[in-house]
Amino acid sequence: MIDLIIFLSLLVLGYGAGSWAEKRHYRSIADRENATVNLPAVTLKSVDVPEHKIQSARLVYGSAVISVDYFKRILASLRNIFGGKVKSYESLLDRARREALLRMKEMAGNATVIVNVRIETSAIGKHSQRKNIGCLEAMAYGTALTVEE
Amino acid sequence: MKFTARQPGINVNVSPTHPLKEFAILAGGLLAIVVGVYLALGLAVDLIVPRLTMDLEKKLAGAFIGRLVENEDVADTRRSLQALVDRLQDRCAPLPYTITVHVTESDAVNAAALPGGHMVVFTGLLAEMTSENELAFVLAHELGHYANRDHLRGLGRALVLMTASTLLLGADNSINSMIGQGMVLTELSFSRKQESRADEFALDTLFCHYGHVADAASFFSKIPEDGDPGRFGHYFASHPENRRRIGHLKELARERGYPIGNPLPLPADITAKINPR
C-alpha cells in the first residue's frame, strides 16, 4: 500500500513539475530563437564567399542535458509494452536539440553564419547501475564564419 | 524578393497528443488485459482439471504440505482416522490417490481435500462427531471430492497459476509457495452440484462399507439454527442448503433401498483426545 502511495505521489509530482518545467523551457527557447533568427546555422559545408572576405572561422558548439520526469518515464515504459511512437520522449529530444543549437549560436556571438552544423545525441547513465536515469545530451557544433560586409 | 528569416511556426517533431490522454489509453489497456487474463484463468480451470496428471498434482501439493505441521498431541487421532480412510478406500472407494490424513487443531467444523491426496481434518469437526458412521460419512464425502477432482477445481484461479508456474519454473517456485501460504484451507469453495455428487459418493461408500447408512445425514441436522456458516465450512453452506442436502440424502437412500442400521461408536482414540469438554 505504501509503495502504491509513493508511486502515485511520484507520478503526480513528475507530471506537475515536468509539465511546468517543459512549458517554461519552451517559452525560453521560443524567445531566444526569435532573438537569434538572423544568425543562420546551416548544414552546408561552406558558403560561396571569396576567401579574403572571411575574417574568422572557428569551431562553435553547444550542448544540453535534459532529464525526463517520472511521469514520462512511466508513460514510456507503458509504451514499451505495446510499442509505437514514444511520444513522451519526443519533447525531451526536441528541447535538448534546440537548446544545444541555441547555446551554439550564443557561443558564435556576432558571427555572420554557422556552417557545417551537426547535431548529435547521446544517452547519459545508460550503463549505470540503475538504468532508468533517462536523461540525454544533445550536442550541436559547427563552424562560425564572420564575413566582411 | 528579399529573404526574411523567420521561425517555422509549427513543431513537427513533437506529437500534439496530450500526455494524460496517452497515459489513460495505455494504462487502461493494460488494466483491461489484466482483467481479461484473470477472467480467462477462471474459465481455464475446467479445461485444466481433467488433464492434470497425478504426478503434476503431487508437485503442486508441495506448496501446501509445508504448512501442515504434525502435532504430537493428535498423532493417535491421525493414525485412527488414517486407518478408517484406508478401510473405506480399500473396499469401497478405490481412488487413484494415496490419501494421507492430517489433523489440524482448529475450531472450524470442517475438513479439506488438498492436492496430492492430502486430506486435512480439523479438530473442531471431530469434536462434533458422535459415531463412527457419521465420521465415515464426512471422510467419504471428502473422498468423493477426490473422486470427482473437485479439490482441484476448488482452488480456482490459483490452480491455473500454480500449474503454469510448476510447468515453467519447477515444483518449488516462489509463486506456488506464495499461493500455498496465502490460501486459507477452509476457503476452498465447492459448488452445490459438486457437494451433491460428493454426498452421493459418500452415501454409496457408507452403504458399501457398513451395509447400512445410519447417521449419514445426522451430522447435517446438528447445525444450530443460529450457527455461524463460516465455522461449518463446506458442510453447511447455509441452512436451507443443508435441509436440501439432508432431503436429497434421505431420498437417495430410499430410492436405492439402503437400510438404516445401528451406528458404531467412535474409535476410542478419537473420543479420548478430542472430547475432553
CSV table of C-alpha atoms in Angstrom, one decimal:
chain,number,residue,atom,x,y,z
A,1,MET,CA,0.0,0.0,0.0
A,2,ILE,CA,2.8,2.4,1.0
A,3,ASP,CA,4.5,1.5,-2.3
A,4,LEU,CA,1.4,2.5,-4.2
A,5,ILE,CA,1.2,5.8,-2.4
A,6,ILE,CA,4.8,6.6,-3.2
A,7,PHE,CA,4.3,5.6,-6.8
A,8,LEU,CA,1.3,7.8,-7.2
A,9,SER,CA,2.9,10.7,-5.5
A,10,LEU,CA,5.9,10.5,-7.7
A,11,LEU,CA,3.6,10.2,-10.7
A,12,VAL,CA,1.7,13.4,-9.8
A,13,LEU,CA,4.9,15.2,-8.8
A,14,GLY,CA,6.6,14.1,-12.1
A,15,TYR,CA,3.6,15.3,-14.1
A,16,GLY,CA,3.3,18.6,-12.3
A,17,ALA,CA,6.9,19.5,-12.2
A,18,GLY,CA,7.7,18.1,-15.6
A,19,SER,CA,4.9,20.0,-17.4
A,20,TRP,CA,5.8,23.2,-15.6
A,21,ALA,CA,9.5,22.9,-16.5
A,22,GLU,CA,8.7,22.0,-20.1
A,23,LYS,CA,6.4,24.9,-20.6
A,24,ARG,CA,8.9,27.3,-19.2
A,25,HIS,CA,11.7,25.8,-21.2
A,26,TYR,CA,9.7,26.0,-24.5
A,27,ARG,CA,8.9,29.7,-23.8
A,28,SER,CA,12.5,30.4,-23.2
A,29,ILE,CA,13.5,28.5,-26.4
A,30,ALA,CA,11.0,30.4,-28.5
A,31,ASP,CA,12.2,33.7,-27.2
A,32,ARG,CA,15.8,33.0,-27.9
A,33,GLU,CA,15.2,31.5,-31.3
A,34,ASN,CA,13.4,34.7,-32.3
A,35,ALA,CA,16.3,36.7,-31.0
A,36,THR,CA,18.9,34.7,-33.0
A,37,VAL,CA,16.8,34.2,-36.1
A,38,ASN,CA,19.2,36.3,-38.1
A,39,LEU,CA,22.2,34.1,-37.4
A,40,PRO,CA,21.7,31.2,-39.9
A,41,ALA,CA,23.0,27.8,-38.8
A,42,VAL,CA,23.2,25.6,-41.9
A,43,THR,CA,24.4,22.2,-42.8
A,44,LEU,CA,26.2,23.3,-45.9
A,45,LYS,CA,29.9,22.6,-45.7
A,46,SER,CA,30.8,26.1,-47.0
A,47,VAL,CA,29.3,29.3,-48.3
A,48,ASP,CA,30.1,30.9,-51.6
A,49,VAL,CA,32.1,33.9,-50.3
A,50,PRO,CA,35.5,35.0,-51.6
A,51,GLU,CA,38.1,33.7,-49.2
A,52,HIS,CA,39.7,37.1,-48.4
A,53,LYS,CA,36.3,38.4,-47.2
A,54,ILE,CA,36.2,35.8,-44.3
A,55,GLN,CA,37.6,37.5,-41.3
A,56,SER,CA,37.4,34.5,-39.0
A,57,ALA,CA,36.3,30.8,-38.9
A,58,ARG,CA,36.1,29.0,-35.7
A,59,LEU,CA,34.5,25.9,-34.1
A,60,VAL,CA,31.4,26.7,-32.0
A,61,TYR,CA,29.4,24.2,-30.1
A,62,GLY,CA,26.6,23.9,-27.6
A,63,SER,CA,25.4,21.0,-25.5
A,64,ALA,CA,22.4,20.5,-23.3
A,65,VAL,CA,21.5,17.7,-20.9
A,66,ILE,CA,17.8,17.2,-20.3
A,67,SER,CA,16.2,14.7,-17.9
A,68,VAL,CA,12.8,13.0,-18.3
A,69,ASP,CA,10.4,13.3,-15.4
A,70,TYR,CA,8.9,10.3,-13.6
A,71,PHE,CA,5.5,10.5,-15.3
A,72,LYS,CA,7.0,10.5,-18.8
A,73,ARG,CA,9.3,7.6,-17.8
A,74,ILE,CA,6.3,5.5,-16.7
A,75,LEU,CA,4.4,6.6,-19.9
A,76,ALA,CA,7.4,5.4,-22.0
A,77,SER,CA,7.6,2.1,-20.1
A,78,LEU,CA,3.9,1.5,-20.8
A,79,ARG,CA,4.6,2.4,-24.4
A,80,ASN,CA,7.4,-0.2,-24.3
A,81,ILE,CA,4.8,-2.9,-23.7
A,82,PHE,CA,2.6,-2.1,-26.6
A,83,GLY,CA,5.1,-0.5,-29.0
A,84,GLY,CA,4.5,2.6,-31.1
A,85,LYS,CA,5.7,6.2,-31.0
A,86,VAL,CA,7.2,7.0,-27.7
A,87,LYS,CA,5.6,10.4,-27.7
A,88,SER,CA,6.5,11.3,-24.2
A,89,TYR,CA,10.2,11.3,-25.1
A,90,GLU,CA,9.7,13.4,-28.3
A,91,SER,CA,9.6,16.7,-26.5
A,92,LEU,CA,12.6,15.7,-24.5
A,93,LEU,CA,14.8,15.3,-27.6
A,94,ASP,CA,13.3,18.3,-29.2
A,95,ARG,CA,14.1,20.5,-26.3
A,96,ALA,CA,17.6,19.1,-25.9
A,97,ARG,CA,18.5,19.7,-29.6
A,98,ARG,CA,17.0,23.2,-29.8
A,99,GLU,CA,18.7,24.2,-26.6
A,100,ALA,CA,22.0,22.9,-27.9
A,101,LEU,CA,21.6,24.8,-31.1
A,102,LEU,CA,20.8,28.0,-29.2
A,103,ARG,CA,23.9,27.6,-27.0
A,104,MET,CA,26.0,27.1,-30.1
A,105,LYS,CA,24.6,30.3,-31.5
A,106,GLU,CA,25.3,32.0,-28.3
A,107,MET,CA,28.9,30.9,-28.5
A,108,ALA,CA,29.1,32.2,-32.1
A,109,GLY,CA,28.4,35.7,-30.8
A,110,ASN,CA,28.2,38.1,-33.7
A,111,ALA,CA,29.3,35.8,-36.4
A,112,THR,CA,27.6,36.0,-39.8
A,113,VAL,CA,26.8,32.4,-40.4
A,114,ILE,CA,27.4,29.0,-38.9
A,115,VAL,CA,28.2,26.3,-41.5
A,116,ASN,CA,28.5,22.6,-41.4
A,117,VAL,CA,26.3,22.3,-38.4
A,118,ARG,CA,25.9,18.8,-36.9
A,119,ILE,CA,23.7,17.6,-34.1
A,120,GLU,CA,24.5,14.6,-32.0
A,121,THR,CA,22.6,12.9,-29.3
A,122,SER,CA,23.7,10.5,-26.6
A,123,ALA,CA,22.0,8.9,-23.6
A,124,ILE,CA,23.5,9.5,-20.2
A,125,GLY,CA,23.5,7.0,-17.4
A,126,LYS,CA,22.7,4.1,-19.8
A,127,HIS,CA,25.4,1.9,-18.3
A,128,SER,CA,25.0,2.9,-14.7
A,129,GLN,CA,23.6,0.6,-12.1
A,130,ARG,CA,20.2,2.0,-12.2
A,131,LYS,CA,19.4,2.1,-15.9
A,132,ASN,CA,16.3,4.2,-15.5
A,133,ILE,CA,18.1,7.6,-15.1
A,134,GLY,CA,16.7,8.5,-18.5
A,135,CYS,CA,18.5,11.7,-19.4
A,136,LEU,CA,20.1,12.6,-22.7
A,137,GLU,CA,22.6,15.0,-24.1
A,138,ALA,CA,22.3,16.8,-27.4
A,139,MET,CA,25.3,18.5,-28.8
A,140,ALA,CA,25.4,20.8,-31.7
A,141,TYR,CA,28.6,22.0,-33.4
A,142,GLY,CA,29.6,23.9,-36.5
A,143,THR,CA,32.0,26.4,-38.0
A,144,ALA,CA,31.1,30.1,-37.3
A,145,LEU,CA,32.2,32.4,-40.1
A,146,THR,CA,32.5,36.1,-39.7
A,147,VAL,CA,32.2,37.7,-43.2
A,148,GLU,CA,33.3,41.2,-44.1
A,149,GLU,CA,30.4,43.3,-45.4
B,1,MET,CA,12.3,39.3,-53.3
B,2,LYS,CA,14.2,39.7,-50.2
B,3,PHE,CA,14.7,36.8,-47.9
B,4,THR,CA,13.4,37.3,-44.4
B,5,ALA,CA,14.5,34.7,-41.7
B,6,ARG,CA,11.6,33.5,-39.5
B,7,GLN,CA,10.6,30.5,-37.4
B,8,PRO,CA,8.7,27.7,-39.0
B,9,GLY,CA,5.8,28.2,-36.6
B,10,ILE,CA,4.9,24.6,-36.1
B,11,ASN,CA,6.9,21.9,-34.4
B,12,VAL,CA,6.8,18.7,-36.4
B,13,ASN,CA,9.0,16.8,-34.0
B,14,VAL,CA,6.6,16.7,-31.1
B,15,SER,CA,3.3,14.9,-31.3
B,16,PRO,CA,0.4,17.1,-30.1
B,17,THR,CA,-1.3,14.2,-28.1
B,18,HIS,CA,-1.8,15.2,-24.5
B,19,PRO,CA,0.3,13.0,-22.3
B,20,LEU,CA,-2.5,12.4,-19.9
B,21,LYS,CA,-4.7,11.1,-22.7
B,22,GLU,CA,-1.9,8.8,-23.8
B,23,PHE,CA,-1.4,7.6,-20.2
B,24,ALA,CA,-5.1,6.9,-19.8
B,25,ILE,CA,-5.2,4.8,-23.0
B,26,LEU,CA,-2.1,2.8,-22.2
B,27,ALA,CA,-2.8,2.2,-18.5
B,28,GLY,CA,-6.5,1.4,-19.3
B,29,GLY,CA,-5.4,-1.0,-22.0
B,30,LEU,CA,-3.0,-2.8,-19.6
B,31,LEU,CA,-5.7,-3.0,-16.9
B,32,ALA,CA,-8.2,-4.4,-19.4
B,33,ILE,CA,-5.6,-7.1,-20.4
B,34,VAL,CA,-5.0,-8.0,-16.7
B,35,VAL,CA,-8.7,-8.3,-16.0
B,36,GLY,CA,-9.1,-10.3,-19.2
B,37,VAL,CA,-6.4,-12.8,-18.1
B,38,TYR,CA,-8.0,-13.0,-14.7
B,39,LEU,CA,-11.3,-13.9,-16.2
B,40,ALA,CA,-9.7,-16.4,-18.6
B,41,LEU,CA,-8.0,-18.1,-15.7
B,42,GLY,CA,-11.4,-18.8,-14.1
B,43,LEU,CA,-12.5,-20.4,-17.4
B,44,ALA,CA,-9.3,-22.3,-17.8
B,45,VAL,CA,-9.9,-24.3,-14.6
B,46,ASP,CA,-12.4,-26.6,-16.1
B,47,LEU,CA,-10.1,-27.2,-19.0
B,48,ILE,CA,-7.1,-28.0,-16.9
B,49,VAL,CA,-8.5,-30.2,-14.2
B,50,PRO,CA,-9.2,-33.3,-16.3
B,51,ARG,CA,-5.8,-33.0,-18.0
B,52,LEU,CA,-3.8,-32.6,-14.8
B,53,THR,CA,-1.7,-35.8,-14.2
B,54,MET,CA,-1.4,-37.2,-10.7
B,55,ASP,CA,2.3,-36.7,-11.0
B,56,LEU,CA,1.9,-32.9,-11.6
B,57,GLU,CA,-0.7,-32.8,-8.8
B,58,LYS,CA,1.8,-34.2,-6.3
B,59,LYS,CA,4.2,-31.5,-7.3
B,60,LEU,CA,1.5,-28.8,-6.7
B,61,ALA,CA,0.8,-30.3,-3.3
B,62,GLY,CA,4.3,-29.4,-2.1
B,63,ALA,CA,3.1,-25.8,-1.7
B,64,PHE,CA,0.5,-26.8,0.9
B,65,ILE,CA,2.2,-29.6,2.7
B,66,GLY,CA,4.9,-27.3,4.1
B,67,ARG,CA,2.4,-25.7,6.4
B,68,LEU,CA,0.9,-28.9,7.7
B,69,VAL,CA,2.9,-29.3,10.9
B,70,GLU,CA,2.4,-32.6,12.6
B,71,ASN,CA,1.3,-32.1,16.1
B,72,GLU,CA,2.3,-34.9,18.5
B,73,ASP,CA,-0.9,-34.4,20.6
B,74,VAL,CA,-3.1,-35.6,17.7
B,75,ALA,CA,-0.8,-38.3,16.4
B,76,ASP,CA,-3.1,-41.1,17.7
B,77,THR,CA,-6.2,-39.4,16.2
B,78,ARG,CA,-4.4,-39.0,12.9
B,79,ARG,CA,-3.5,-42.7,12.9
B,80,SER,CA,-7.0,-43.7,13.7
B,81,LEU,CA,-8.5,-41.5,11.0
B,82,GLN,CA,-5.9,-42.8,8.5
B,83,ALA,CA,-6.9,-46.3,9.3
B,84,LEU,CA,-10.6,-45.5,8.8
B,85,VAL,CA,-9.9,-43.8,5.5
B,86,ASP,CA,-7.8,-46.7,4.4
B,87,ARG,CA,-10.6,-49.2,5.3
B,88,LEU,CA,-13.1,-47.1,3.3
B,89,GLN,CA,-10.7,-46.8,0.4
B,90,ASP,CA,-9.7,-50.3,0.4
B,91,ARG,CA,-13.0,-52.0,-0.3
B,92,CYS,CA,-15.5,-49.3,-1.3
B,93,ALA,CA,-13.8,-46.3,-2.7
B,94,PRO,CA,-10.9,-47.3,-4.8
B,95,LEU,CA,-9.3,-44.0,-5.9
B,96,PRO,CA,-6.0,-43.5,-7.8
B,97,TYR,CA,-4.9,-41.5,-4.8
B,98,THR,CA,-2.8,-42.4,-1.8
B,99,ILE,CA,-4.8,-40.4,0.8
B,100,THR,CA,-2.7,-39.0,3.7
B,101,VAL,CA,-4.8,-37.7,6.6
B,102,HIS,CA,-3.6,-34.7,8.5
B,103,VAL,CA,-5.2,-33.4,11.7
B,104,THR,CA,-5.1,-29.7,12.3
B,105,GLU,CA,-6.2,-28.1,15.5
B,106,SER,CA,-8.8,-25.5,14.7
B,107,ASP,CA,-12.3,-24.6,15.7
B,108,ALA,CA,-13.5,-24.9,12.2
B,109,VAL,CA,-16.1,-27.8,11.8
B,110,ASN,CA,-14.6,-28.8,8.5
B,111,ALA,CA,-12.3,-30.9,6.5
B,112,ALA,CA,-10.4,-30.1,3.4
B,113,ALA,CA,-9.2,-32.0,0.4
B,114,LEU,CA,-5.8,-30.7,-0.8
B,115,PRO,CA,-4.0,-31.6,-3.9
B,116,GLY,CA,-1.9,-34.8,-3.9
B,117,GLY,CA,-4.3,-36.8,-1.7
B,118,HIS,CA,-3.6,-34.8,1.5
B,119,MET,CA,-6.8,-34.7,3.5
B,120,VAL,CA,-6.9,-32.2,6.4
B,121,VAL,CA,-9.4,-32.8,9.2
B,122,PHE,CA,-9.9,-30.0,11.7
B,123,THR,CA,-10.3,-30.9,15.4
B,124,GLY,CA,-13.5,-28.8,15.5
B,125,LEU,CA,-15.1,-31.3,13.2
B,126,LEU,CA,-14.0,-34.3,15.4
B,127,ALA,CA,-15.5,-32.7,18.4
B,128,GLU,CA,-18.9,-32.7,16.8
B,129,MET,CA,-18.8,-36.4,15.9
B,130,THR,CA,-20.9,-38.9,17.8
B,131,SER,CA,-20.5,-42.1,15.9
B,132,GLU,CA,-18.0,-43.8,13.6
B,133,ASN,CA,-20.6,-43.9,10.8
B,134,GLU,CA,-21.0,-40.2,11.0
B,135,LEU,CA,-17.3,-39.7,10.8
B,136,ALA,CA,-17.0,-42.1,8.0
B,137,PHE,CA,-19.6,-40.2,6.1
B,138,VAL,CA,-17.6,-37.0,6.4
B,139,LEU,CA,-14.4,-38.7,5.3
B,140,ALA,CA,-16.1,-40.4,2.4
B,141,HIS,CA,-17.6,-37.1,1.4
B,142,GLU,CA,-14.0,-35.8,1.1
B,143,LEU,CA,-13.0,-38.9,-0.8
B,144,GLY,CA,-15.9,-38.0,-3.1
B,145,HIS,CA,-14.3,-34.7,-3.8
B,146,TYR,CA,-11.1,-36.5,-4.7
B,147,ALA,CA,-13.1,-38.9,-7.0
B,148,ASN,CA,-14.5,-36.0,-8.9
B,149,ARG,CA,-11.3,-34.0,-8.6
B,150,ASP,CA,-13.3,-31.2,-7.1
B,151,HIS,CA,-10.4,-30.4,-4.8
B,152,LEU,CA,-8.5,-29.1,-7.8
B,153,ARG,CA,-11.5,-27.0,-9.0
B,154,GLY,CA,-11.9,-25.6,-5.5
B,155,LEU,CA,-8.5,-24.0,-5.8
B,156,GLY,CA,-9.9,-22.0,-8.7
B,157,ARG,CA,-7.7,-19.5,-10.4
B,158,ALA,CA,-4.9,-20.4,-8.1
B,159,LEU,CA,-4.7,-23.8,-9.6
B,160,VAL,CA,-4.2,-22.4,-13.1
B,161,LEU,CA,-1.4,-20.1,-11.8
B,162,MET,CA,0.2,-23.0,-9.9
B,163,THR,CA,0.0,-25.4,-12.8
B,164,ALA,CA,1.6,-22.8,-15.2
B,165,SER,CA,4.3,-21.9,-12.7
B,166,THR,CA,5.1,-25.6,-11.9
B,167,LEU,CA,5.4,-26.4,-15.6
B,168,LEU,CA,7.6,-23.3,-16.3
B,169,LEU,CA,9.6,-22.9,-13.1
B,170,GLY,CA,9.6,-26.4,-11.4
B,171,ALA,CA,7.8,-27.6,-8.3
B,172,ASP,CA,9.4,-25.4,-5.7
B,173,ASN,CA,8.9,-21.9,-7.1
B,174,SER,CA,8.0,-18.8,-5.2
B,175,ILE,CA,4.6,-18.4,-6.9
B,176,ASN,CA,3.5,-21.8,-5.6
B,177,SER,CA,4.7,-21.2,-2.1
B,178,MET,CA,3.1,-17.8,-2.0
B,179,ILE,CA,-0.3,-19.2,-3.0
B,180,GLY,CA,0.2,-22.1,-0.6
B,181,GLN,CA,0.9,-19.7,2.2
B,182,GLY,CA,-1.9,-17.3,1.3
B,183,MET,CA,-4.7,-19.8,0.9
B,184,VAL,CA,-7.0,-20.3,3.8
B,185,LEU,CA,-7.8,-24.0,3.8
B,186,THR,CA,-11.4,-23.5,4.9
B,187,GLU,CA,-12.0,-21.2,2.0
B,188,LEU,CA,-11.8,-23.8,-0.7
B,189,SER,CA,-15.1,-23.4,-2.3
B,190,PHE,CA,-17.3,-26.0,-4.0
B,191,SER,CA,-20.5,-25.6,-6.0
B,192,ARG,CA,-23.8,-27.0,-4.9
B,193,LYS,CA,-23.6,-29.7,-7.6
B,194,GLN,CA,-20.1,-30.8,-6.5
B,195,GLU,CA,-21.3,-31.1,-2.9
B,196,SER,CA,-24.3,-33.2,-4.1
B,197,ARG,CA,-22.1,-35.5,-6.0
B,198,ALA,CA,-19.7,-35.9,-3.1
B,199,ASP,CA,-22.7,-36.6,-0.8
B,200,GLU,CA,-23.9,-39.3,-3.2
B,201,PHE,CA,-20.4,-40.8,-3.3
B,202,ALA,CA,-20.3,-40.8,0.5
B,203,LEU,CA,-23.7,-42.4,0.8
B,204,ASP,CA,-22.7,-45.2,-1.6
B,205,THR,CA,-19.4,-45.7,0.2
B,206,LEU,CA,-21.1,-45.8,3.6
B,207,PHE,CA,-23.6,-48.4,2.4
B,208,CYS,CA,-20.8,-50.5,0.8
B,209,HIS,CA,-18.7,-50.4,3.9
B,210,TYR,CA,-21.2,-50.8,6.7
B,211,GLY,CA,-24.1,-52.4,4.8
B,212,HIS,CA,-26.4,-49.6,6.0
B,213,VAL,CA,-26.5,-45.8,6.0
B,214,ALA,CA,-27.2,-44.9,9.6
B,215,ASP,CA,-26.1,-41.4,10.7
B,216,ALA,CA,-25.4,-40.4,7.1
B,217,ALA,CA,-27.5,-37.2,7.4
B,218,SER,CA,-27.3,-36.8,11.1
B,219,PHE,CA,-24.3,-34.5,11.0
B,220,PHE,CA,-26.2,-32.1,8.8
B,221,SER,CA,-29.1,-31.8,11.2
B,222,LYS,CA,-26.8,-30.9,14.1
B,223,ILE,CA,-26.1,-27.4,12.8
B,224,PRO,CA,-27.7,-24.9,15.3
B,225,GLU,CA,-30.3,-22.6,13.9
B,226,ASP,CA,-28.1,-19.6,14.5
B,227,GLY,CA,-24.8,-21.4,13.7
B,228,ASP,CA,-22.1,-19.4,12.0
B,229,PRO,CA,-21.9,-20.8,8.5
B,230,GLY,CA,-18.3,-19.9,8.1
B,231,ARG,CA,-17.4,-22.2,11.0
B,232,PHE,CA,-19.1,-25.1,9.4
B,233,GLY,CA,-17.3,-24.7,6.1
B,234,HIS,CA,-18.5,-26.5,3.1
B,235,TYR,CA,-20.6,-29.0,5.0
B,236,PHE,CA,-23.0,-26.3,6.0
B,237,ALA,CA,-23.0,-23.6,3.4
B,238,SER,CA,-26.4,-22.2,4.6
B,239,HIS,CA,-29.4,-23.6,6.4
B,240,PRO,CA,-31.8,-24.0,3.5
B,241,GLU,CA,-29.0,-25.6,1.6
B,242,ASN,CA,-28.5,-28.2,4.4
B,243,ARG,CA,-32.1,-29.1,4.5
B,244,ARG,CA,-32.0,-29.6,0.8
B,245,ARG,CA,-28.9,-31.9,1.2
B,246,ILE,CA,-30.5,-33.9,4.1
B,247,GLY,CA,-33.6,-34.3,2.0
B,248,HIS,CA,-31.6,-35.3,-1.0
B,249,LEU,CA,-29.6,-37.9,1.0
B,250,LYS,CA,-32.8,-39.4,2.6
B,251,GLU,CA,-34.5,-39.6,-0.8
B,252,LEU,CA,-31.4,-41.2,-2.3
B,253,ALA,CA,-31.2,-43.8,0.5
B,254,ARG,CA,-34.9,-44.7,0.0
B,255,GLU,CA,-34.5,-44.8,-3.8
B,256,ARG,CA,-31.6,-47.2,-3.7
B,257,GLY,CA,-33.0,-49.2,-0.8
B,258,TYR,CA,-30.2,-48.5,1.6
B,259,PRO,CA,-31.3,-49.7,5.1
B,260,ILE,CA,-30.6,-47.8,8.3
B,261,GLY,CA,-28.8,-49.9,10.9
B,262,ASN,CA,-27.2,-49.2,14.2
B,263,PRO,CA,-24.3,-46.8,14.2
B,264,LEU,CA,-21.0,-47.9,15.7
B,265,PRO,CA,-19.4,-45.9,18.5
B,266,LEU,CA,-16.4,-43.6,17.7
B,267,PRO,CA,-13.0,-45.2,17.9
B,268,ALA,CA,-11.6,-44.7,21.4
B,269,ASP,CA,-8.5,-42.7,20.5
B,270,ILE,CA,-10.6,-40.1,18.7
B,271,THR,CA,-13.1,-39.5,21.5
B,272,ALA,CA,-10.4,-39.6,24.2
B,273,LYS,CA,-8.3,-36.8,22.7
B,274,ILE,CA,-10.9,-34.6,21.2
B,275,ASN,CA,-13.9,-34.7,23.6
B,276,PRO,CA,-12.5,-33.6,27.0
B,277,ARG,CA,-15.1,-30.8,27.3
